[in-house]
CSV table of C-alpha atoms and ligand atoms in Angstrom, one decimal:
chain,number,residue,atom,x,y,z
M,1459,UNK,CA,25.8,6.6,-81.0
M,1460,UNK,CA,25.3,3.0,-82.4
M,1461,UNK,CA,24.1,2.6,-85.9
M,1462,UNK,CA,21.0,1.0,-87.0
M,1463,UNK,CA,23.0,-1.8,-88.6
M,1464,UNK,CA,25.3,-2.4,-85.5
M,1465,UNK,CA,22.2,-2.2,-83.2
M,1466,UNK,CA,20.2,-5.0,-85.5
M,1467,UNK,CA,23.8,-7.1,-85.9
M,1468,UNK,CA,23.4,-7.0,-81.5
M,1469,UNK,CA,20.2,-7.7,-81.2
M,1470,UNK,CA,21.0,-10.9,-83.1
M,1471,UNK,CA,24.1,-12.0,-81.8
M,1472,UNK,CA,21.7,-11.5,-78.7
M,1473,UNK,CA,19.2,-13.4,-79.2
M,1474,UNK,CA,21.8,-16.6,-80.5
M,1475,UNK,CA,23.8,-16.3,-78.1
M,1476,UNK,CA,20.8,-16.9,-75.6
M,1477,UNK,CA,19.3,-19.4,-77.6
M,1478,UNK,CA,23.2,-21.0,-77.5
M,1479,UNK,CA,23.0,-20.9,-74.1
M,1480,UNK,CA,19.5,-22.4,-72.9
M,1481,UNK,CA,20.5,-25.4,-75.6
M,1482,UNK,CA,24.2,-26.2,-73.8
M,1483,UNK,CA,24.0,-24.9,-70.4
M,1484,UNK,CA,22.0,-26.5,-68.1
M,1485,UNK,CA,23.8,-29.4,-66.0
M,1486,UNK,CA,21.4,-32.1,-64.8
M,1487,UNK,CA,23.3,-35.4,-64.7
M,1488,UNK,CA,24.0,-36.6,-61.6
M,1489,UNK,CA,28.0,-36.8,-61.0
M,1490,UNK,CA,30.3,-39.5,-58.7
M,1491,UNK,CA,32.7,-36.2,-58.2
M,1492,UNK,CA,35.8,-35.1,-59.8
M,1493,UNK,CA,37.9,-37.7,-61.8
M,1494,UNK,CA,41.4,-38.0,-60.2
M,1495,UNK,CA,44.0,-35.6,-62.8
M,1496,UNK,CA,46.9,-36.2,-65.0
M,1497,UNK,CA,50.3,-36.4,-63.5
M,1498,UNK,CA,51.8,-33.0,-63.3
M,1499,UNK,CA,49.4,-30.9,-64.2
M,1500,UNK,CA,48.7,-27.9,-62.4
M,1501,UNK,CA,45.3,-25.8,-62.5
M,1502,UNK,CA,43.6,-23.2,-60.9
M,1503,UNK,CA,42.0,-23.5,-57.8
M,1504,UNK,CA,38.5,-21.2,-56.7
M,1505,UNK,CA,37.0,-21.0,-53.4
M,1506,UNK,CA,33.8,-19.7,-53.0
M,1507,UNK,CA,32.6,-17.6,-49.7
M,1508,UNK,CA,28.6,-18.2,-49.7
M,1509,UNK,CA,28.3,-15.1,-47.4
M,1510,UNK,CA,27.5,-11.5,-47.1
M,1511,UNK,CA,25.6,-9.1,-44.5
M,1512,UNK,CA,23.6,-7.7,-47.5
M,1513,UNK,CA,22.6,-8.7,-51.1
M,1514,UNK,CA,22.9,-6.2,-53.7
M,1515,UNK,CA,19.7,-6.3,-56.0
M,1516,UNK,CA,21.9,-7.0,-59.0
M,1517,UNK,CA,23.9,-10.1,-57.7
M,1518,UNK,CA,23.5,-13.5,-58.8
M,1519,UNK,CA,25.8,-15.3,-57.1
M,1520,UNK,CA,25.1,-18.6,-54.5
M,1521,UNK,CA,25.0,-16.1,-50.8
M,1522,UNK,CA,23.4,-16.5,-47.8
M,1523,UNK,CA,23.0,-14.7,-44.5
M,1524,UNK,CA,26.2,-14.0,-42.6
M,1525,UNK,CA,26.5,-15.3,-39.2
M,1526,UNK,CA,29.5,-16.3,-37.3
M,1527,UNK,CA,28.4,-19.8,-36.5
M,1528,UNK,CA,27.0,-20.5,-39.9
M,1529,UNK,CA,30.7,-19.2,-41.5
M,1530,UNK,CA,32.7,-21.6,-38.8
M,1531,UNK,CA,31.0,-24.6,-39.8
M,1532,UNK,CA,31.4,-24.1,-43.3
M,1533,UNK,CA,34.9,-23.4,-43.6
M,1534,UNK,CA,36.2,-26.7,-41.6
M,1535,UNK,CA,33.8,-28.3,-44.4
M,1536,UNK,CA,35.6,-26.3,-47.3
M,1537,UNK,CA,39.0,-27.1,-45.3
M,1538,UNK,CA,38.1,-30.8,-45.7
M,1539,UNK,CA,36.9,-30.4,-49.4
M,1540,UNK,CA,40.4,-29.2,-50.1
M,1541,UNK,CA,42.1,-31.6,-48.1
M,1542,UNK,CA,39.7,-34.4,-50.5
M,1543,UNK,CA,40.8,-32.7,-53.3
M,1544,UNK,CA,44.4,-32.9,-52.6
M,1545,UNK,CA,43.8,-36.6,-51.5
M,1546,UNK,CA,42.7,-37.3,-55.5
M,1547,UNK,CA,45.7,-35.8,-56.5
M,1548,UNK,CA,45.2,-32.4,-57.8
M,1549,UNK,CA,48.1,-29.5,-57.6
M,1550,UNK,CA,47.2,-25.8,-57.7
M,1551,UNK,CA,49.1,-22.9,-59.0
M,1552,UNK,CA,46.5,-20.3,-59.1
M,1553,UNK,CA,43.8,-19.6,-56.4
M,1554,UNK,CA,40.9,-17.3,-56.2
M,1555,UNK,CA,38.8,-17.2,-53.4
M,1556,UNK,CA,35.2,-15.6,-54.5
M,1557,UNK,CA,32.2,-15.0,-53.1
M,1558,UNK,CA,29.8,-13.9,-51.7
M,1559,UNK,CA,32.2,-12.0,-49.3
M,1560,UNK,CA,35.5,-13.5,-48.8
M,1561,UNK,CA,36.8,-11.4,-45.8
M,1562,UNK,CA,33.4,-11.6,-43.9
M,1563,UNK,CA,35.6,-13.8,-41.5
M,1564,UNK,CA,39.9,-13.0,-41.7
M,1565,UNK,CA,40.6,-15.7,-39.2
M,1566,UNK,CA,38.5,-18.4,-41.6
M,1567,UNK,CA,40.2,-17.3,-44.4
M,1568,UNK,CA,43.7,-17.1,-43.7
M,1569,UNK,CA,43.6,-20.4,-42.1
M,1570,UNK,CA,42.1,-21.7,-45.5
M,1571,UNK,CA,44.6,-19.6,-47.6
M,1572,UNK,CA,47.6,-20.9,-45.4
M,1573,UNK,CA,46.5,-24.4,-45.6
M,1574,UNK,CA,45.9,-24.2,-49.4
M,1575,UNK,CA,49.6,-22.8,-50.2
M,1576,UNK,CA,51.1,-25.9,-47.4
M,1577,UNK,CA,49.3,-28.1,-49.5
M,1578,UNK,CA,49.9,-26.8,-53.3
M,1579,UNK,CA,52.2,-25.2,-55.4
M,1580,UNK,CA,50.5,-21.4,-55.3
M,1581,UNK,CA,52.1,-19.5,-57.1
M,1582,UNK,CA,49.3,-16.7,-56.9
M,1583,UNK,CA,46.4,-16.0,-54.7
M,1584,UNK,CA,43.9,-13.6,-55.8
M,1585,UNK,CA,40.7,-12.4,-53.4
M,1586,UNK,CA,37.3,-10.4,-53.6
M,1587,UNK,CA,36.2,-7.8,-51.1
M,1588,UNK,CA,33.4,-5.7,-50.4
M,1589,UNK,CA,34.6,-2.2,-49.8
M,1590,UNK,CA,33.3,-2.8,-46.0
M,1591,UNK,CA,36.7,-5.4,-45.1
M,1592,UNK,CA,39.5,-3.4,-46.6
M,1593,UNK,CA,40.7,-1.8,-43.4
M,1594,UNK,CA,44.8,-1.6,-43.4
M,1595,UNK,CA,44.9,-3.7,-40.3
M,1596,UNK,CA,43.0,-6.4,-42.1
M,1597,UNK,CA,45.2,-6.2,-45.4
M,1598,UNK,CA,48.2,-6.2,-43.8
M,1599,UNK,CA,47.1,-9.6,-42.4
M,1600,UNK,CA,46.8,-10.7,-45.9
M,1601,UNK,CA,50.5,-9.3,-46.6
M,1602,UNK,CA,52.2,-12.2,-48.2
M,1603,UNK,CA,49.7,-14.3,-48.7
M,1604,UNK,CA,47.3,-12.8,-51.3
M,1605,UNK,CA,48.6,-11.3,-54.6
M,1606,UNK,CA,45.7,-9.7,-55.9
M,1607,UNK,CA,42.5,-7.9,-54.0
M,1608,UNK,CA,39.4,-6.9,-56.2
M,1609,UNK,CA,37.5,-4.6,-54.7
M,1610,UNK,CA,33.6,-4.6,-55.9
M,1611,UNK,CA,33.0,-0.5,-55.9
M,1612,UNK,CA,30.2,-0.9,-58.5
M,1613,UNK,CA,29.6,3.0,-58.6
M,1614,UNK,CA,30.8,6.0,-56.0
M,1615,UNK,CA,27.8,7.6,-57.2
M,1616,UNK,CA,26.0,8.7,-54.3
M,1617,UNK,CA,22.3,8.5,-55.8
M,1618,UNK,CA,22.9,4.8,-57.2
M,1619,UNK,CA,24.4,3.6,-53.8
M,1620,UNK,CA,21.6,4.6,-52.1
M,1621,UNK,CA,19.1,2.7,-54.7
M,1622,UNK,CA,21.6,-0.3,-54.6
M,1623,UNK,CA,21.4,-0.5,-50.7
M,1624,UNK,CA,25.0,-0.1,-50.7
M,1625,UNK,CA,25.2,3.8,-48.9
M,1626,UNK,CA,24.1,2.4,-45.5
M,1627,UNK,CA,26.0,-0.8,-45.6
M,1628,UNK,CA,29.5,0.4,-47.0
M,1629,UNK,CA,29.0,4.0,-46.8
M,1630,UNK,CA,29.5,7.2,-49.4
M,1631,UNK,CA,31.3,7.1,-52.7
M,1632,UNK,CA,34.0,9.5,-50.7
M,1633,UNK,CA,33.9,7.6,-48.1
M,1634,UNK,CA,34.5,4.4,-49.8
M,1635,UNK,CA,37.6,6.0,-51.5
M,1636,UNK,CA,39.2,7.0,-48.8
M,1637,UNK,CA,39.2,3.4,-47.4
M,1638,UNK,CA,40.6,2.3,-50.8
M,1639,UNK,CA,43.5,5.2,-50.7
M,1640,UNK,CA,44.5,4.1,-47.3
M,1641,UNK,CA,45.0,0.4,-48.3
M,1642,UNK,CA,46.8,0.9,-51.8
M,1643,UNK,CA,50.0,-0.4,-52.2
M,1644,UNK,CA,50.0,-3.0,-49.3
M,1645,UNK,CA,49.5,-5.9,-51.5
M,1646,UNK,CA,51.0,-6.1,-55.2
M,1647,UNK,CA,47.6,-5.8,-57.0
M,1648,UNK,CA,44.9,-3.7,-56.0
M,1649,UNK,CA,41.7,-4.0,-58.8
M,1650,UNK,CA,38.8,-1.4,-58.3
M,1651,UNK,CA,35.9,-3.0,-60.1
M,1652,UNK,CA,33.0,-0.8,-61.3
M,1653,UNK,CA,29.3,-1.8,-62.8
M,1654,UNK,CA,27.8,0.1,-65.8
M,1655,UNK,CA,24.7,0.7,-67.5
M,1656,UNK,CA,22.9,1.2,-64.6
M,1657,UNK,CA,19.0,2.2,-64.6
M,1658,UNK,CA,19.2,5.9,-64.8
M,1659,UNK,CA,22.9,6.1,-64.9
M,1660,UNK,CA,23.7,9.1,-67.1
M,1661,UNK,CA,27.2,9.4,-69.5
M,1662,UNK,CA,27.8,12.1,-66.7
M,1663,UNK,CA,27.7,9.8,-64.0
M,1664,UNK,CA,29.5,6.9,-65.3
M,1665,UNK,CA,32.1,9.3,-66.6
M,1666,UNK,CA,32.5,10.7,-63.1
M,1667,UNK,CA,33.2,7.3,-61.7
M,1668,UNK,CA,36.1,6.7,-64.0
M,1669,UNK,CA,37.6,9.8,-63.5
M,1670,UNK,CA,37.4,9.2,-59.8
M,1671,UNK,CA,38.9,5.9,-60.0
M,1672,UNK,CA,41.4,7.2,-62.2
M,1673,UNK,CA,42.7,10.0,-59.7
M,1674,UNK,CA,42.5,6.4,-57.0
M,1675,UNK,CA,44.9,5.0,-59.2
M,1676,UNK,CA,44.5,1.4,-58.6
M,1677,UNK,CA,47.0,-0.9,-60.4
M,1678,UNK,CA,44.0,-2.7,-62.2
M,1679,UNK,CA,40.1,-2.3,-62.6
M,1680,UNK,CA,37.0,-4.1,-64.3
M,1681,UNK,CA,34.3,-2.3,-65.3
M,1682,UNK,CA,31.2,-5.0,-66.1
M,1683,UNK,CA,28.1,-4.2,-67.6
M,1684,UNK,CA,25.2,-4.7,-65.6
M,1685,UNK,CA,23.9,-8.4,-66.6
M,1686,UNK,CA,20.0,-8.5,-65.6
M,1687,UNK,CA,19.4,-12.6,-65.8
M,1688,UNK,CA,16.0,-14.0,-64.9
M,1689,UNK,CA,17.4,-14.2,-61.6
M,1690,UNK,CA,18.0,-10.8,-60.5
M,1691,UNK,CA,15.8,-8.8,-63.5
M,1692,UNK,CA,12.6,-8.0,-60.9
M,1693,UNK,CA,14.7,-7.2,-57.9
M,1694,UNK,CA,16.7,-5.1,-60.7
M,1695,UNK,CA,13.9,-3.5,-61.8
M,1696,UNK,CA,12.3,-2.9,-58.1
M,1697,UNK,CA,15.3,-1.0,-56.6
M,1698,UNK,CA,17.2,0.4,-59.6
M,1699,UNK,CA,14.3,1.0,-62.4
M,1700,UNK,CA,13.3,0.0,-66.0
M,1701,UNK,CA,16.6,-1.8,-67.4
M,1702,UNK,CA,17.4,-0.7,-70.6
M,1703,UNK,CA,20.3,-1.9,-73.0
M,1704,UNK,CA,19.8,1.9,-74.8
M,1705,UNK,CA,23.2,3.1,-73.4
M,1706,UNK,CA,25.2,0.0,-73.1
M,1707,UNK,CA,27.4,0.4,-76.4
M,1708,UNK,CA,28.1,4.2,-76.0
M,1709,UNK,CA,29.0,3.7,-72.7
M,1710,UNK,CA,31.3,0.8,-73.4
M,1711,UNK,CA,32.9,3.0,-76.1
M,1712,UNK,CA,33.1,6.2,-72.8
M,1713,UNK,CA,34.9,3.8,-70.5
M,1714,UNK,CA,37.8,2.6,-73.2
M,1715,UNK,CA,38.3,6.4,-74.1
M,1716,UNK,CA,38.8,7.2,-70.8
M,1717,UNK,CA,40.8,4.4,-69.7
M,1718,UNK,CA,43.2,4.2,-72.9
M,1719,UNK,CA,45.6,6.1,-71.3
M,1720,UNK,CA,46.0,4.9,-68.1
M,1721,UNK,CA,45.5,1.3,-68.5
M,1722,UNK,CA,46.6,0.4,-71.9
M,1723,UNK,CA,46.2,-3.0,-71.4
M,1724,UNK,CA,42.8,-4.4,-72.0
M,1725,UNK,CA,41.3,-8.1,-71.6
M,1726,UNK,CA,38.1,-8.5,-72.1
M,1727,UNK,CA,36.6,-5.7,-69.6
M,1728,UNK,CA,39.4,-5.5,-67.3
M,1729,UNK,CA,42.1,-2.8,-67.7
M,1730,UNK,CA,45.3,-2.6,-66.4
M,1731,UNK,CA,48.7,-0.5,-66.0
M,1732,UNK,CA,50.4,-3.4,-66.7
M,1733,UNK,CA,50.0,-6.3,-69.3
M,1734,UNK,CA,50.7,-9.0,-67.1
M,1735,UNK,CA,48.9,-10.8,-64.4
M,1736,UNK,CA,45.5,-9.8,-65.1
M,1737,UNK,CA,43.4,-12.8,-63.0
M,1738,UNK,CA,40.1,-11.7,-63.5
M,1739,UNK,CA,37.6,-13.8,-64.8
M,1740,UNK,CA,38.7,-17.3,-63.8
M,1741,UNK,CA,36.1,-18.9,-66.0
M,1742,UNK,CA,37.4,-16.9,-69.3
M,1743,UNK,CA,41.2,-17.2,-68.6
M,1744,UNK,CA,41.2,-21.0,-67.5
M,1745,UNK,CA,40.3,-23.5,-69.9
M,1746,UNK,CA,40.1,-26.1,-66.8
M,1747,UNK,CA,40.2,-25.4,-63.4
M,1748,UNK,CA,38.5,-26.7,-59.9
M,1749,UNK,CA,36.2,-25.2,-57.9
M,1750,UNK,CA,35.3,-26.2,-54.1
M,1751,UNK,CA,32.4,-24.8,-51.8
M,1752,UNK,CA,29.0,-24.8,-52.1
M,1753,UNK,CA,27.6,-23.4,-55.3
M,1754,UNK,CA,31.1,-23.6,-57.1
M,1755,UNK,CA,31.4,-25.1,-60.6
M,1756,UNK,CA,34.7,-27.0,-62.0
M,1757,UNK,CA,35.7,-27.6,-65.4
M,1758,UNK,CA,37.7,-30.5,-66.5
M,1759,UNK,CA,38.3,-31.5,-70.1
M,1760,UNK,CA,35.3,-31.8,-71.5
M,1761,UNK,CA,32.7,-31.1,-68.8
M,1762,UNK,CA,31.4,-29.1,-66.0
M,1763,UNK,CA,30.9,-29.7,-62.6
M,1764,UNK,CA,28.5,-28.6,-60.2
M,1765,UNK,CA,28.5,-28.3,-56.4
M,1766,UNK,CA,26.4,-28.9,-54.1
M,1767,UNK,CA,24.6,-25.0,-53.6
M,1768,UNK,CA,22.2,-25.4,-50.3
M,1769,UNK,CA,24.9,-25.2,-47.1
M,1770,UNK,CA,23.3,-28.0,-44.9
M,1771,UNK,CA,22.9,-30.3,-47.8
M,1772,UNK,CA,27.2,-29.3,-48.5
M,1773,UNK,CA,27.7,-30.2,-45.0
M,1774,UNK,CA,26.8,-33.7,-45.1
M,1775,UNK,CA,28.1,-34.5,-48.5
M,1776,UNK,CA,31.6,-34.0,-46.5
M,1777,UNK,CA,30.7,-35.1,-43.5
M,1778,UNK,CA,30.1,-38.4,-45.0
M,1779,UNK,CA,33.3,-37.9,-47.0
M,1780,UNK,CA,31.4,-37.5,-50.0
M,1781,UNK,CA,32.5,-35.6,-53.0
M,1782,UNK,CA,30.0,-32.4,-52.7
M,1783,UNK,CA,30.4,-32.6,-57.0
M,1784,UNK,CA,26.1,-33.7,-57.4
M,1785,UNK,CA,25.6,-33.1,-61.2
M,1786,UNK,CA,27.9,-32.8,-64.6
M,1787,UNK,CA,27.6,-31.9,-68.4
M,1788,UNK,CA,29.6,-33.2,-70.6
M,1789,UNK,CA,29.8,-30.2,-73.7
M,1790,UNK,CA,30.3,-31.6,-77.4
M,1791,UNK,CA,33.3,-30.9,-79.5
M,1792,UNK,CA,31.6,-28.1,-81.5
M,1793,UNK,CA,30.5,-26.4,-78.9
M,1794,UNK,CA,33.7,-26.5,-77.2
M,1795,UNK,CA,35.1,-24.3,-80.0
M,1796,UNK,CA,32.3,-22.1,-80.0
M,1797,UNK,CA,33.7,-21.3,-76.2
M,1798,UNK,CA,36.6,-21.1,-77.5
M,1799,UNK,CA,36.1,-18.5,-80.5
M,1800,UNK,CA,33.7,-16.8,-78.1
M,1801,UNK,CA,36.7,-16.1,-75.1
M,1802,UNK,CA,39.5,-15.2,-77.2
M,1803,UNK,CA,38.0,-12.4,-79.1
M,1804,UNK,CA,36.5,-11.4,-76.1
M,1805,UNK,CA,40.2,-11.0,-74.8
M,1806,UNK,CA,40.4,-9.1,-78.3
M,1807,UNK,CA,43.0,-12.1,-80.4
M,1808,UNK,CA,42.5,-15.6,-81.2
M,1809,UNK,CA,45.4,-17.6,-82.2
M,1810,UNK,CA,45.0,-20.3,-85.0
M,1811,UNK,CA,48.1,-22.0,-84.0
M,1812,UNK,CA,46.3,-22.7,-80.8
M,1813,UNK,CA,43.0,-23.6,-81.6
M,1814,UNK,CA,44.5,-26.3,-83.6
M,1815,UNK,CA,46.6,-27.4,-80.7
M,1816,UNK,CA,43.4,-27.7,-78.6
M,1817,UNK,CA,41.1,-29.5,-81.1
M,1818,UNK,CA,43.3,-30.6,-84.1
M,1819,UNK,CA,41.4,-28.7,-86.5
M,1820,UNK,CA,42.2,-25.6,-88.7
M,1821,UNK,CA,39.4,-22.9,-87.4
M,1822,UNK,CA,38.7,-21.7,-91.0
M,1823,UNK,CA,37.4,-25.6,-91.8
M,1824,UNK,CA,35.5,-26.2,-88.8
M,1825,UNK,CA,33.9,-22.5,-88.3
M,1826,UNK,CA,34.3,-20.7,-91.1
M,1827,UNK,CA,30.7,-20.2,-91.5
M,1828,UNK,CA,31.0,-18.6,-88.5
M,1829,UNK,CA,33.7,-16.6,-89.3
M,1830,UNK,CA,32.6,-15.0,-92.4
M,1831,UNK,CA,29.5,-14.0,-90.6
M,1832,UNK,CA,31.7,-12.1,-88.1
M,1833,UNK,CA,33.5,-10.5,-90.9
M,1834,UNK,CA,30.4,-9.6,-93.0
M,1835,UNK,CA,29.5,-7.6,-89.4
M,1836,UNK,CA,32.9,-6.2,-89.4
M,1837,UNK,CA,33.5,-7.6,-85.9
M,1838,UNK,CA,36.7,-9.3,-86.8
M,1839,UNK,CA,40.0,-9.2,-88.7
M,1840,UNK,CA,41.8,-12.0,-89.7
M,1841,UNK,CA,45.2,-13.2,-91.6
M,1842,UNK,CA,47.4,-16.2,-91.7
M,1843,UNK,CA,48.1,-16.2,-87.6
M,1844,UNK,CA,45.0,-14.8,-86.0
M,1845,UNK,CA,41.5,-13.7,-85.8
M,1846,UNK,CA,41.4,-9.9,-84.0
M,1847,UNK,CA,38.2,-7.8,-83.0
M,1848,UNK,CA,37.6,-4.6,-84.7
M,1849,UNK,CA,36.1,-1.3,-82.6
M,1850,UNK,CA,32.6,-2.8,-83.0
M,1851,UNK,CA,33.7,-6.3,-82.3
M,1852,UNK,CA,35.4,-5.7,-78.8
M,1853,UNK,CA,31.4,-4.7,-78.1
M,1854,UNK,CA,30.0,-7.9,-79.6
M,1855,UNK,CA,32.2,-10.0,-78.2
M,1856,UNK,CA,31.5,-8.6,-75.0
M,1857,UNK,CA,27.1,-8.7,-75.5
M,1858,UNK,CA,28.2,-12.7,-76.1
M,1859,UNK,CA,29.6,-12.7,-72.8
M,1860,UNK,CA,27.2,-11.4,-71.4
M,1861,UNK,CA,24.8,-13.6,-72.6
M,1862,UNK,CA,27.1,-16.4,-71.8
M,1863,UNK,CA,27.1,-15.4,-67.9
M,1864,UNK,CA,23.6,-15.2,-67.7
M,1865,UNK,CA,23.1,-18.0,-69.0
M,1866,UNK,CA,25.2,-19.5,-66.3
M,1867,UNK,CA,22.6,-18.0,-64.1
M,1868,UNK,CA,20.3,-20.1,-65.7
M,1869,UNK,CA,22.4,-23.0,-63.9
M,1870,UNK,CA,22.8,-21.1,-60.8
M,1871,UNK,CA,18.8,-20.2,-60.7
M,1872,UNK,CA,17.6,-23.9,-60.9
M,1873,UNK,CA,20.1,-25.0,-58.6
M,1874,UNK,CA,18.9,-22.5,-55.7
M,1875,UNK,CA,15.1,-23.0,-55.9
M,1876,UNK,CA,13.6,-23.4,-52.8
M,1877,UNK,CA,16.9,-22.8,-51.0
M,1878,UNK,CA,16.7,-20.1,-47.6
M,1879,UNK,CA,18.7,-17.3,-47.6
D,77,SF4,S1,27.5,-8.1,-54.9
D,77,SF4,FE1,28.9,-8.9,-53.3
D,77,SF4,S2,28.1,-8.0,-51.4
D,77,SF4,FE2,26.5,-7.8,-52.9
D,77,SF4,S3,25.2,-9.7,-52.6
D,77,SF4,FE3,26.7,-10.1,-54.3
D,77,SF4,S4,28.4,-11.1,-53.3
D,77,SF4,FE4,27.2,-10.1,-51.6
């Protein structure tokens, strides 16, 4: 149970980080498009899918309606946005192809994936699903050419399934195992990813859910907590129930107890077998990379990006051979090492050595304020080398992130007014 302290030291990293976040991120400049890149440098590449059958009351990312005509005219756009990307001069080492639901249309997206690795130098592809594409036949297809599938389970808790709308589209918890079990082991990396925190999700319940993705034994999983932005908080609330952040800590504390053993290694929420090759969060683990399809965001140097989000409106920009790139922020220095600070003791370690590399600064001059704050909370350690999170820290790192994701909402939610679904 969380102390009366560490509950008043999260409320206020709360509420700063929110207030950080409606200060820095909101992107209105317009933007000419990406600037052409440094020789030889390589960076990660993300795709997004606008698509799915359904939408889950908790999801905030840019969708729409599936239909097979809609999907074929977007993806000979996206083709062409890579092909304008590559024109500039970018190389890729990393892709991740995101959604929305990637696998909505296999034929699309292998053609995509095969003309992304002709044209750069992959090295590794990882790809979303929705339990409802992960049929052997179709991963086989994807045998050699993706890396890494994440599979968004959220729960296999019957109950919440059914509130979530998720029962009749992708079936039972069983039933979405056993469509997991049969696929295992085709491609390298397999992540099961979970939600938690719930409405009415008891310790019980979630605890259930990791033992039954323990006994799947996928090489990797990520178990979020559910973020309620202003986007999603009424839908949230109409389906699922009063939102309450009551749980959130003791359940954090459930999941690492129960995964310590069989994924030791931990980044951020995401758990693994093995240490390496954890490609979860492109936005935490990439201090730059490109993004292309509608409602994708890039981040290069100092600044962000922003797609076009509404799919017609995407269509032309390409069309005319216009980058689809409409608006950018550039972020001051400071707030760039906030970011910074934020993301690495989220991943649990920051290392001075490198924080000076990125801004030539010593952290204990620039943010020591900062620092000592974290220390007087007993969130963080720190000696000579490094800055590491305590118990309590891992959880306030991770209520910052939080925070920092909805706030990217924020983005997401002005960008998509008046759009149709
Ligand atoms: S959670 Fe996945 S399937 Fe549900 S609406 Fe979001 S992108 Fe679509």
């Amino acid at each position: 149970m969380q102390s009366r302290q560490s509950k008043i030291i999260t409320n206020a990293t709360s509420y700063f980080m929110s207030q950080y976040t409606k200060h820095y991120l909101h992107v209105e400049k317009p933007s000419l498009g990406l600037p052409p890149p440094p020789e030889n440098k390589k960076y990660l590449l993300y795709i997004h899918i606008p698509f799915c059958t359904m939408f889950c009351p908790y999801c905030s990312f840019n969708k729409f309606t599936y239909t097979k005509e809609a999907a074929t005219h977007y993806y000979t756009h996206l083709r062409e946005e890579i092909l304008h990307v590559k024109e500039l001069g970018y190389d890729f080492n990393y892709l991740v192809i995101g959604g929305g639901t990637p696998l909505i249309d296999e034929e699309e997206l292998l053609k995509t994936i095969e003309l992304v690795r002709k044209l750069f130098s992959i090295e590794h592809v990882s790809c979303e699903s929705d339990p409802n594409h992960i049929r052997p036949k179709t991963i086989l297809q994807l045998d050699g050419l993706v890396d890494r599938l994440s599979i968004g389970v959220q729960t296999f808790d019957d109950v919440l399934l059914k509130k979530l709308g998720r029962y009749e589209k992708f079936g039972s918890g069983e039933e979405v195992y056993a469509k997991i079990a049969s696929m295992l082991g085709i491609l390298p990396i397999t992540s099961v990813d979970l939600i938690f925190n719930f409405p009415t999700q008891t310790e019980e319940g979630l605890i259930n859910d990791l033992e039954t993705l323990k006994k799947l034994r996928p090489e990797q999983t990520s178990v979020y907590p559910l973020m309620t932005s202003s986007l999603v908080k009424n839908s949230v609330k109409k389906t699922l129930g009063e939102f309450s952040l009551e749980n959130e800590f003791t359940f954090f504390g459930v999941i690492k107890e129960s995964l310590k053993e069989n994924y030791p290694s931990r980044h951020g929420w995401s758990f693994s077998k093995e240490s390496e090759l954890i490609i979860d969060e492109y936005i935490i683990d990439n201090e730059e990379y490109v993004g292309v399809g509608s409602g994708s965001f890039s981040f290069l140097q100092d600044t962000l990006y922003l797609n076009e989000f509404a799919l017609d409106k995407y269509a032309t920009f390409i069309e005319e051979k216009h980058s689809a790139v409409t608006k950018e922020r550039t972020f001051p220095a400071n707030s760039q090492m906030y970011y910074r600070l934020m993301v690495d003791l989220f991943n649990g370690k920051l290392s001075k050595k490198k924080f000076a590399a990125m801004f030539g600064e010593n952290i204990n001059d620039v943010l020591g304020k900062e620092l000592m704050l974290l220390k007087f909370a007993k969130a963080i350690k720190e000696n000579h080398e490094s800055v590491t999170t305590t118990e309590f820290g891992d959880y306030l790192f991770l209520v910052m992130m939080k925070e920092f994701y909805m706030g990217m909402d924020r983005i997401r939610n002005d960008a998509r007014k008046g759009l149709i679904l």
